[in-house]
Coordinates of C-alpha atoms in Angstrom, one line a residue:
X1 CA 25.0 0.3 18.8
X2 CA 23.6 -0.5 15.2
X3 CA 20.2 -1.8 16.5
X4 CA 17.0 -0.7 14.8
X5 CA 14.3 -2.6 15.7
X6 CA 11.8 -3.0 12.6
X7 CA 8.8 -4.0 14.4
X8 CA 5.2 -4.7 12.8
X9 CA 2.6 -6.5 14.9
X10 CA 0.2 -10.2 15.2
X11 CA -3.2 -11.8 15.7
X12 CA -6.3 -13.8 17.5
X13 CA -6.4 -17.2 18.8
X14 CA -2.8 -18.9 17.9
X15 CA -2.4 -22.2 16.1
X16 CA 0.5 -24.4 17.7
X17 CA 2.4 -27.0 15.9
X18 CA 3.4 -29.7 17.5
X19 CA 6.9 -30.1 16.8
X20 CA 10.0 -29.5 19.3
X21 CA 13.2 -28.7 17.9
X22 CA 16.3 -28.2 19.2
X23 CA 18.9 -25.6 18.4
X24 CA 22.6 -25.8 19.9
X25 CA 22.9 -21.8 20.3
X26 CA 19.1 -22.2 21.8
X27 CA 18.4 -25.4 23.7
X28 CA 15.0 -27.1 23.0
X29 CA 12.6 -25.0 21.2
X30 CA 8.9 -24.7 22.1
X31 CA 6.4 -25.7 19.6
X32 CA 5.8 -22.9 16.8
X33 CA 3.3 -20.4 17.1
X34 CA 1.0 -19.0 14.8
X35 CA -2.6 -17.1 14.3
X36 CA -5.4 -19.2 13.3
X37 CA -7.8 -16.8 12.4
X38 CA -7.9 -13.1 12.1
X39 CA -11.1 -10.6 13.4
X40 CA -12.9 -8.6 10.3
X41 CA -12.2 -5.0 11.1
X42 CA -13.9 -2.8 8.8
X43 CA -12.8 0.8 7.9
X44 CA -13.7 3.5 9.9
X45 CA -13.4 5.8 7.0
X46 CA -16.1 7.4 4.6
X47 CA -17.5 6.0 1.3
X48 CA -16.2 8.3 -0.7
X49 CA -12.8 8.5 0.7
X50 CA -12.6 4.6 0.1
X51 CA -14.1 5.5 -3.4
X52 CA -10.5 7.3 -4.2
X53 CA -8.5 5.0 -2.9
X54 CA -10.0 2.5 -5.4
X55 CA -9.6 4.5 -8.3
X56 CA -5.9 5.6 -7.2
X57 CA -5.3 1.9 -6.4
X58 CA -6.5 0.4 -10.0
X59 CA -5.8 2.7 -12.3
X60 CA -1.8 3.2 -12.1
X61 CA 0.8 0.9 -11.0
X62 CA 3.7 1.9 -8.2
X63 CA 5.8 3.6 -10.7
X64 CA 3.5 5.8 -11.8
X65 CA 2.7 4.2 -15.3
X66 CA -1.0 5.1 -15.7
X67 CA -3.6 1.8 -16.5
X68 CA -6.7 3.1 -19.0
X69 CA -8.5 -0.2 -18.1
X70 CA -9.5 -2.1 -15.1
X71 CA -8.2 -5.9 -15.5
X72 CA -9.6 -9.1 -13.4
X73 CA -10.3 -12.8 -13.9
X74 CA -13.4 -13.5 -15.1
X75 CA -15.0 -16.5 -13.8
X76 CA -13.7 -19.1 -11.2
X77 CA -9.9 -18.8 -10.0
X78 CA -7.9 -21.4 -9.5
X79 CA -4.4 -21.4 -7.1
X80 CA -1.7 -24.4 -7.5
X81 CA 2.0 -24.4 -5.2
X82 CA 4.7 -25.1 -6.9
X83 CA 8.1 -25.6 -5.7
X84 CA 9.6 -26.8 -2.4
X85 CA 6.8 -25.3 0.2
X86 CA 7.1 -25.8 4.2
X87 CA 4.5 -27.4 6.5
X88 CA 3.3 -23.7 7.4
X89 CA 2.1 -22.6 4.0
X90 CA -0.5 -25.2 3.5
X91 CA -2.8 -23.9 6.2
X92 CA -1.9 -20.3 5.2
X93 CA -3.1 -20.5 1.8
X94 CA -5.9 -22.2 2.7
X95 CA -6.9 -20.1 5.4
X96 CA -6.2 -17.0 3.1
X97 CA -8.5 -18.1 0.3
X98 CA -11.1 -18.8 2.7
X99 CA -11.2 -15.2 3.7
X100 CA -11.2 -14.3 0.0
X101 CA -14.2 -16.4 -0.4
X102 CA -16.2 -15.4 2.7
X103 CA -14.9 -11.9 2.8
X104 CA -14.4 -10.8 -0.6
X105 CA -16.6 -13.2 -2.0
X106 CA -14.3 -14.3 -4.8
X107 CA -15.1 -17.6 -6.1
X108 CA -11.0 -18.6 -5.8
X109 CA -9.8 -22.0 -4.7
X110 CA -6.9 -24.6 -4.5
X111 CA -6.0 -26.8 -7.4
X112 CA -3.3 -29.6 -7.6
X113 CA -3.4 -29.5 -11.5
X114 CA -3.5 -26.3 -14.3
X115 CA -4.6 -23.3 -12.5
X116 CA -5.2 -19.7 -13.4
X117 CA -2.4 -18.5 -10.5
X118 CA 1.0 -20.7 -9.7
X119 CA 2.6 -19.9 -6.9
X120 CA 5.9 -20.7 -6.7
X121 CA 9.3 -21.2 -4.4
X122 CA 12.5 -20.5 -6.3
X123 CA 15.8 -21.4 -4.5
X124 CA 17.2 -18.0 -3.6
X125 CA 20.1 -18.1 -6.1
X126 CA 17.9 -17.9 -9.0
X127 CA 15.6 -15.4 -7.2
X128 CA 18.4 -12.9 -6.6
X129 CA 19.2 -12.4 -10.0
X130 CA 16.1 -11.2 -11.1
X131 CA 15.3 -9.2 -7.7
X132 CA 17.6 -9.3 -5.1
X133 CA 16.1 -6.6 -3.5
X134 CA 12.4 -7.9 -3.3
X135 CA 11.0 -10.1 -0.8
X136 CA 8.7 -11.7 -3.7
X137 CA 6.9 -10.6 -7.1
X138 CA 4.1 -11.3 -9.0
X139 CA 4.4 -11.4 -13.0
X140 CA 1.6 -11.5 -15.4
X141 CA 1.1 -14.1 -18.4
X142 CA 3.3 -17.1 -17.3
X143 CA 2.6 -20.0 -15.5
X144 CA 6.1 -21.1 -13.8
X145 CA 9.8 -19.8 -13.3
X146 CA 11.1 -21.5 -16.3
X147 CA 8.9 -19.2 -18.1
X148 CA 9.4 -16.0 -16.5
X149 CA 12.8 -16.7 -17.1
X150 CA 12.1 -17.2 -21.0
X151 CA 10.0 -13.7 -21.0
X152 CA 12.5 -11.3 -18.6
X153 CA 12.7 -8.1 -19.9
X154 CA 10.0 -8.2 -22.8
X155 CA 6.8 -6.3 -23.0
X156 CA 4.7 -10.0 -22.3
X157 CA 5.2 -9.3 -18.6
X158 CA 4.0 -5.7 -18.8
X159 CA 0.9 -5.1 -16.0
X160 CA 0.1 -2.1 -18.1
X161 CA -0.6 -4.3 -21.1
X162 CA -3.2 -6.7 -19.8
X163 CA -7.0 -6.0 -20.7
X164 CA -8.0 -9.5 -18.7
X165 CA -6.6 -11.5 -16.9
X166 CA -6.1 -15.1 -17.4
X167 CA -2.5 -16.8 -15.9
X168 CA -0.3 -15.1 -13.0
X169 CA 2.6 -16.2 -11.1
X170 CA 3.8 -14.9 -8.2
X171 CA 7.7 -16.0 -7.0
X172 CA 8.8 -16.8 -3.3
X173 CA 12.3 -17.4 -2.4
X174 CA 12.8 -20.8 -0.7
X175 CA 14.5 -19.8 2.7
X176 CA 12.6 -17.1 3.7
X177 CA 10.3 -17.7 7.4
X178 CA 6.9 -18.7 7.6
X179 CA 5.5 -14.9 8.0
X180 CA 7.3 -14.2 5.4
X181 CA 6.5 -16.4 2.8
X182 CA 2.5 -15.8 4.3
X183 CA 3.2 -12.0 3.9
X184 CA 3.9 -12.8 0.3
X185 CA 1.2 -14.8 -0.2
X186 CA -1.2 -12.4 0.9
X187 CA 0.7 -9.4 -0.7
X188 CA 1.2 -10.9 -3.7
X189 CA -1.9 -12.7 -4.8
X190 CA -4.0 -10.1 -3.4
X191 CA -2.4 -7.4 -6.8
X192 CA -2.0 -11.0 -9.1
X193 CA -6.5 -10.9 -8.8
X194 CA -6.8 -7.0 -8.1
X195 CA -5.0 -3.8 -7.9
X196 CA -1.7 -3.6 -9.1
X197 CA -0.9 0.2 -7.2
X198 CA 0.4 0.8 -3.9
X199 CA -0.2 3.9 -1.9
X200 CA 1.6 5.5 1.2
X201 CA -1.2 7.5 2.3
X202 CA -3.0 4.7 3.6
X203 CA -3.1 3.6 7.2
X204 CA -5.0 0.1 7.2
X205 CA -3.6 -1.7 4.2
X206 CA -1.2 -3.8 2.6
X207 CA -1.9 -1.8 -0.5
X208 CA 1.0 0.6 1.1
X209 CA 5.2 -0.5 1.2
X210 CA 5.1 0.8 4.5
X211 CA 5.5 -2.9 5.8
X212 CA 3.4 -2.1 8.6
X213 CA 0.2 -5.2 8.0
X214 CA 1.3 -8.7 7.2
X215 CA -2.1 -9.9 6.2
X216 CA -4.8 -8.7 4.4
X217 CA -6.9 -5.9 6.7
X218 CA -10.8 -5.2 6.7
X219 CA -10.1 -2.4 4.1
X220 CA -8.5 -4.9 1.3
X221 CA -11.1 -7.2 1.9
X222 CA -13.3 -4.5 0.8
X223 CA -11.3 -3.0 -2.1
X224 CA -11.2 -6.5 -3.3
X225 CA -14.8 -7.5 -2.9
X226 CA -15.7 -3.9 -5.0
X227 CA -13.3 -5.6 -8.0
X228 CA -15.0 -8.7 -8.0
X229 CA -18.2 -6.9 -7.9
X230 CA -20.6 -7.5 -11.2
X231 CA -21.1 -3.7 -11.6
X232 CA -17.3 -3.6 -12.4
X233 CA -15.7 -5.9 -15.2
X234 CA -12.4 -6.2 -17.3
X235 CA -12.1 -2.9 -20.0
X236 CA -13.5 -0.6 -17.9
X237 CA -12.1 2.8 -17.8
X238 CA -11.2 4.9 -14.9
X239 CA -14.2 7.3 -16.0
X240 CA -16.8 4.6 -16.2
X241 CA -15.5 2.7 -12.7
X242 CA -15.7 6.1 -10.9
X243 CA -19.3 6.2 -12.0
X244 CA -20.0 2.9 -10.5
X245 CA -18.2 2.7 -7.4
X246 CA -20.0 4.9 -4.7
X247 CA -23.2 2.5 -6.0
X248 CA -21.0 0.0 -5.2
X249 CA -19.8 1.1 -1.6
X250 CA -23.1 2.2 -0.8
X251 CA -24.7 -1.7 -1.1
X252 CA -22.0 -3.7 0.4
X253 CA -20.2 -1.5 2.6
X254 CA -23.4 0.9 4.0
X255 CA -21.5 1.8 7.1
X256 CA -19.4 3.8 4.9
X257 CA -22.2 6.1 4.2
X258 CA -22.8 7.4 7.4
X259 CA -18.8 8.0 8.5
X260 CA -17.6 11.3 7.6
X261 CA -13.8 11.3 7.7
X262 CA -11.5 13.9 6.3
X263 CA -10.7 13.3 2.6
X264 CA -6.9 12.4 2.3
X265 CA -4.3 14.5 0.9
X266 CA -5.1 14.4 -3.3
X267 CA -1.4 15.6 -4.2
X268 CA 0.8 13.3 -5.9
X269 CA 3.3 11.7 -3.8
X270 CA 6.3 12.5 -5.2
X271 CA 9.4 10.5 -6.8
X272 CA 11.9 12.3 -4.5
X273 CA 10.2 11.7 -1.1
X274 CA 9.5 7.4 -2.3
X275 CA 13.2 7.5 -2.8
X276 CA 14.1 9.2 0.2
X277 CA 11.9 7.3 2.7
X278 CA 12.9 3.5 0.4
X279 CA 16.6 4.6 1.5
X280 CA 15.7 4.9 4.9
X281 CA 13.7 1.5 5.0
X282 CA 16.0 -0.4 2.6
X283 CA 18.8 -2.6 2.8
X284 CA 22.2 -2.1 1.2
X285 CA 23.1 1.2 3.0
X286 CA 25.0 2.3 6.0
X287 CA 23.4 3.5 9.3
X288 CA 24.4 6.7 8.1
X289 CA 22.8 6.8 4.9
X290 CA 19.7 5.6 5.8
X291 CA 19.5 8.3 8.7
X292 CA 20.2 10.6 6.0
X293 CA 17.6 9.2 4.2
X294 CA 15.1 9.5 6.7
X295 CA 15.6 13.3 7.5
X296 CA 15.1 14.1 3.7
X297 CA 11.9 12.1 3.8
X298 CA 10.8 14.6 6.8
X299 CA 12.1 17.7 5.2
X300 CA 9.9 16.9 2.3
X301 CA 7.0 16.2 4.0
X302 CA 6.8 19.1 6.1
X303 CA 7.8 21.3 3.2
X304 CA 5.2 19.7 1.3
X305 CA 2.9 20.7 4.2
X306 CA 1.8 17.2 4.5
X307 CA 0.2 16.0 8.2
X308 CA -1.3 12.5 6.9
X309 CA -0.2 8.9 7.1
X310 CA 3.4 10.0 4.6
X311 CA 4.5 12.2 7.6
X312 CA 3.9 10.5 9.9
X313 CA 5.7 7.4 8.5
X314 CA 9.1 10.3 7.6
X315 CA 9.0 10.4 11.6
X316 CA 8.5 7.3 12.2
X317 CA 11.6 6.0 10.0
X318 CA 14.1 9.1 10.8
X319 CA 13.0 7.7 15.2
X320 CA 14.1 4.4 13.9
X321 CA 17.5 5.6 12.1
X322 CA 18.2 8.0 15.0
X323 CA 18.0 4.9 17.8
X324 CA 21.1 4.7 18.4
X325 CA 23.1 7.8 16.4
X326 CA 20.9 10.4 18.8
X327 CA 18.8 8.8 21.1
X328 CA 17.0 11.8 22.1
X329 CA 16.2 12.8 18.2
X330 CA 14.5 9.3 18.3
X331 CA 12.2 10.4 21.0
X332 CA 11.0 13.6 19.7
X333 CA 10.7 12.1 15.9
X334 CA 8.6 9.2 17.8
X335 CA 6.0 11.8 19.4
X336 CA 5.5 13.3 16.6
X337 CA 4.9 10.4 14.4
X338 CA 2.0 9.3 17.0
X339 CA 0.7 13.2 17.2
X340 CA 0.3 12.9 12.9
X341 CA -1.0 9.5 13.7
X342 CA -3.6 10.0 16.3
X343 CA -5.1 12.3 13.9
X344 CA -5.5 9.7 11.3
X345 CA -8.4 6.9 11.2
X346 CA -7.4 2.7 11.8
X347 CA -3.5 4.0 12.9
X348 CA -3.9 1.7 16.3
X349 CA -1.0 -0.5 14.4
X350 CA 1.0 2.4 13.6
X351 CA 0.8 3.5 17.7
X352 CA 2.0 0.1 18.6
X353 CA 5.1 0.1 16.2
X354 CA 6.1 3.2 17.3
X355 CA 5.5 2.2 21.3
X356 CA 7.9 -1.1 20.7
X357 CA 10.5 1.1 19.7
X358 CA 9.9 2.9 22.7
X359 CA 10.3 -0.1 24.4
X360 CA 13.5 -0.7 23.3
X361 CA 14.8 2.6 24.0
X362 CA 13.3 1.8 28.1
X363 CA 15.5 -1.3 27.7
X364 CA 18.3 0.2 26.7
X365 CA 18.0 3.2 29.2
X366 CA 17.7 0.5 32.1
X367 CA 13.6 1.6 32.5
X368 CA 12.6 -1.8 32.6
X369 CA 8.9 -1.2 34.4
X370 CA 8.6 0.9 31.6
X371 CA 9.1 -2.2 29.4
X372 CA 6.9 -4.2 30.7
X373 CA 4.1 -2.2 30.4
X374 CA 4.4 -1.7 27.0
X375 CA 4.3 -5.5 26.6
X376 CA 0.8 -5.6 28.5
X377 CA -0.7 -2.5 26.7
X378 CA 0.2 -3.7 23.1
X379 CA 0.8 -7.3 22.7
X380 CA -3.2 -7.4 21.9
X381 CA -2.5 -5.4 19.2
X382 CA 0.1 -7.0 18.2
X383 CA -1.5 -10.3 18.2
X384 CA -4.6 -9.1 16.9
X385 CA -2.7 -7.6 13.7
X386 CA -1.4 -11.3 13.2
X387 CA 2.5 -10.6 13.2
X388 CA 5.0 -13.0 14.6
X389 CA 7.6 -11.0 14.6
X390 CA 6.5 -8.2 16.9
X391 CA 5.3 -10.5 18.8
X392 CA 8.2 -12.3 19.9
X393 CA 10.1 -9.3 19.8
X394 CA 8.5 -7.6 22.4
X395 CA 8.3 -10.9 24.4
X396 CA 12.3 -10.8 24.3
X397 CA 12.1 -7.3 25.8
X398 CA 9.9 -8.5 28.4
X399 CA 12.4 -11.1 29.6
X400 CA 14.8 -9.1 29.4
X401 CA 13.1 -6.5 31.8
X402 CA 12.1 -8.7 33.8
X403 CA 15.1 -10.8 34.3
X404 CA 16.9 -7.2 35.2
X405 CA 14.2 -6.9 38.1
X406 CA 15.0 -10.2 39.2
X407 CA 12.0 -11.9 38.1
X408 CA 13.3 -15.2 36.8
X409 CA 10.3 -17.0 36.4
X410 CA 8.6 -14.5 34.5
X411 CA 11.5 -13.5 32.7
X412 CA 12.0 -17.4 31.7
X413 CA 8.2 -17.6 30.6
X414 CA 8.5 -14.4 28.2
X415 CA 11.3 -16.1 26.9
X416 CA 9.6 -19.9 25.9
X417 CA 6.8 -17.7 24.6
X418 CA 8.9 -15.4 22.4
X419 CA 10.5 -18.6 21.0
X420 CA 7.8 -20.4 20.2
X421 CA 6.0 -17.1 18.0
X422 CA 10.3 -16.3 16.9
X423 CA 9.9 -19.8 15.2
X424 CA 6.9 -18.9 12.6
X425 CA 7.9 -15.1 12.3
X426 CA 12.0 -15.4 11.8
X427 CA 12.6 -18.6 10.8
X428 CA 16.0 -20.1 11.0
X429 CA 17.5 -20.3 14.7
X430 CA 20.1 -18.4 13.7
X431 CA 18.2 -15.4 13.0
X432 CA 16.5 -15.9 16.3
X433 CA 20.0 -15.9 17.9
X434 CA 20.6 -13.1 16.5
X435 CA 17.6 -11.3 17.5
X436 CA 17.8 -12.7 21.0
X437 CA 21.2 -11.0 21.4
X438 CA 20.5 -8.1 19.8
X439 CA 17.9 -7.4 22.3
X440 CA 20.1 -8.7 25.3
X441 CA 22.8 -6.4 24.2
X442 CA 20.3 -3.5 24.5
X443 CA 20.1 -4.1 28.5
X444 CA 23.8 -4.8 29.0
X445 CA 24.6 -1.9 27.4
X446 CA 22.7 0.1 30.1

């Protein structure tokens, strides 16, 4: 079978709308589930290892392009929606721009007229052809579509360019899900006000095109609040921000001090292992490929001598690609993920991803109990980590488990519940359909 689960992970108390629909593959669906507010975990890592990150974070973008100054708004931000937005992203912007008040105390708020950052839904048509391959994308220096659209291509939209920052824009497609378009929101805005890099050595960020956090975690908050901070301004150079920051750390995240954490890796990550582990992740590519893919990204990695949060992802991805070409591959490439990432700080996530896939394999081996266990150990985490999509994932597994054991009513209750979280975290019932029998082939096929 060509299953491979891509499984992530949700949080806190849960929101419900109160609207039924009905789907004709489906039946009635429950009301839509959601997360209403999400717990502040801070990191359990060392000041000066958070200190790097920072640096490595600001001061070059995800191609490598080195910045020679920091850029930010200065002053008051402003956030206006443009565009044809569903009921769900109201209360997500909002509820995200609270936490970037109270959390990362950054004086940012929603506007109805001209605003410093337009957010915007494009129908998916005119998306595609200037990223088909992106979820969503933030560009500097323009205000709407129409404009971007004017300035495609020229050296206006350059991040590398800016020396403050006044207008952003960051692009949504229109028929994407509720998590998703809140996954954009939070991805996207958070590099439109702060740092523009991403890095794949980090475990408890969305700073990281790992895909494994959906919302902005304890350890953004932070890297955010230390941008904003008055010791750091617009123009400043890497040299003269590395000479503030452990100040910085020290006053507003003092836990920090007293942690001592192994420093990460310092090496450059290099061009051939991104490409190697984006084939394995990305779309466009055979089965095939992307197992190929994956098993490049591991022989790099260990050749590179790496044990951190990169290797552990090259296993994680080659388990996932191996699911159903060599079942037993994707057991040992599993273990050894969690062995890298048990050694690692904040990787609870990471354990959970890899024990849903684990779960799948029970289902598909007929281990049902197995299943089901899973389900209790790590839909808190799951829940907690605020993704909808796990979530109801794993729910789907449960019923399925538990209808093989002959538990109907329990089976039936995973079921409404998986619907109701499906709803926010896939969108369209069709995509649920799909899921649903992607999952219910996995037990027939026992």
């Amino acid at each position: 079978m060509g299953l491979t689960l891509t499984m992530a992970a949700c949080g806190a108390p849960e929101q419900v709308f109160e609207t039924v629909e009905r789907s004709a593959s489906l039946g009635a669906l429950p009301p839509m589930k959601t997360t209403a507010s999400y717990p502040v975990v801070a990191p359990q890592r060392s000041n000066m290892s958070i200190a790097k990150d920072f640096l490595d974070l600001t001061y070059s973008l995800e191609n490598g392009t080195e910045i020679k100054t920091l850029s930010r708004f200065e002053g008051p931000i402003t956030v206006r929606v443009q565009g044809r937005a569903p009921y769900s992203m109201g209360p997500d912007l909002r509820a995200f721009l609270d936490r970037l008040n109270t959390e990362a105390q950054i004086d940012i708020s929603l506007t109805t007229g001209a605003a410093n950052i337009t957010v915007e839904l494009v129908p998916r048509r005119d998306f595609d052809r200037y990223a088909s391959n992106a979820a969503c994308f933030v560009k500097p220096r323009v205000s709407s579509w129409r404009e971007f659209e004017k300035r495609a291509g020229t050296d206006h939209l350059r991040f590398s360019t800016l020396t403050e920052r006044d207008k952003m824009a960051v692009f949504i497609p229109e028929d994407v899900s509720p998590q998703e378009i809140r996954t954009c929101l939070h991805e996207e805005l958070a590099q439109a006000i702060g740092p523009l890099n991403d890095l794949y050595r980090l475990t408890q960020s969305v700073f990281n095109d790992d895909d494994t956090h959906v919302v902005l975690t304890g350890f953004d908050m932070l890297i955010l609040r230390a941008y904003y901070d008055p010791e750091m301004r617009s123009g400043l150079t890497r040299a003269e921000a590395a000479q503030r920051i452990m100040s910085i750390l020290a006053r507003i995240n003092p836990m920090g001090q007293t942690i001592t954490t192994p420093d990460h890796l310092t090496d450059e990550t290099p061009a051939v292992w991104k490409n190697a582990l984006e084939g394995a992740i990305g779309n466009g590519l055979t089965l095939d490929e992307r197992y190929r893919n994956a098993q490049r990204a591991v022989n790099i990695a260990n050749d590179s001598g790496w044990t951190d949060a990169r290797a552990a992802l090259s296993y994680y991805q080659l388990g996932r690609m191996s699911f159903s070409i060599n079942p037993e591959g994707a057991k040992y490439a599993f273990n050894r993920a969690e062995t890298l990432y048990r050694a690692l700080p904040d990787t609870d996530l990471q354990l959970a991803r890899i024990d849903l896939q684990r779960a799948a394999l029970a289902l598909l081996e007929g281990d049902n109990a197995r299943v089901i266990d899973i389900a209790q150990t790590r839909l808190p985490t799951f829940l907690t980590a605020a993704n909808a999509v796990s979530t109801a994932e794993l729910l789907m597994m449960t019923s399925e488990a538990h209808a093989a054991l002959g538990n109907t009513k329990e089976s039936q209750h995973a079921r409404l519940d998986s619907l109701g979280w499906a709803r926010y975290g896939m969108g369209r019932n069709d995509e649920i359909a799909r899921r649903l029998g992607q999952i219910s082939a996995l037990r027939t096929a026992y």
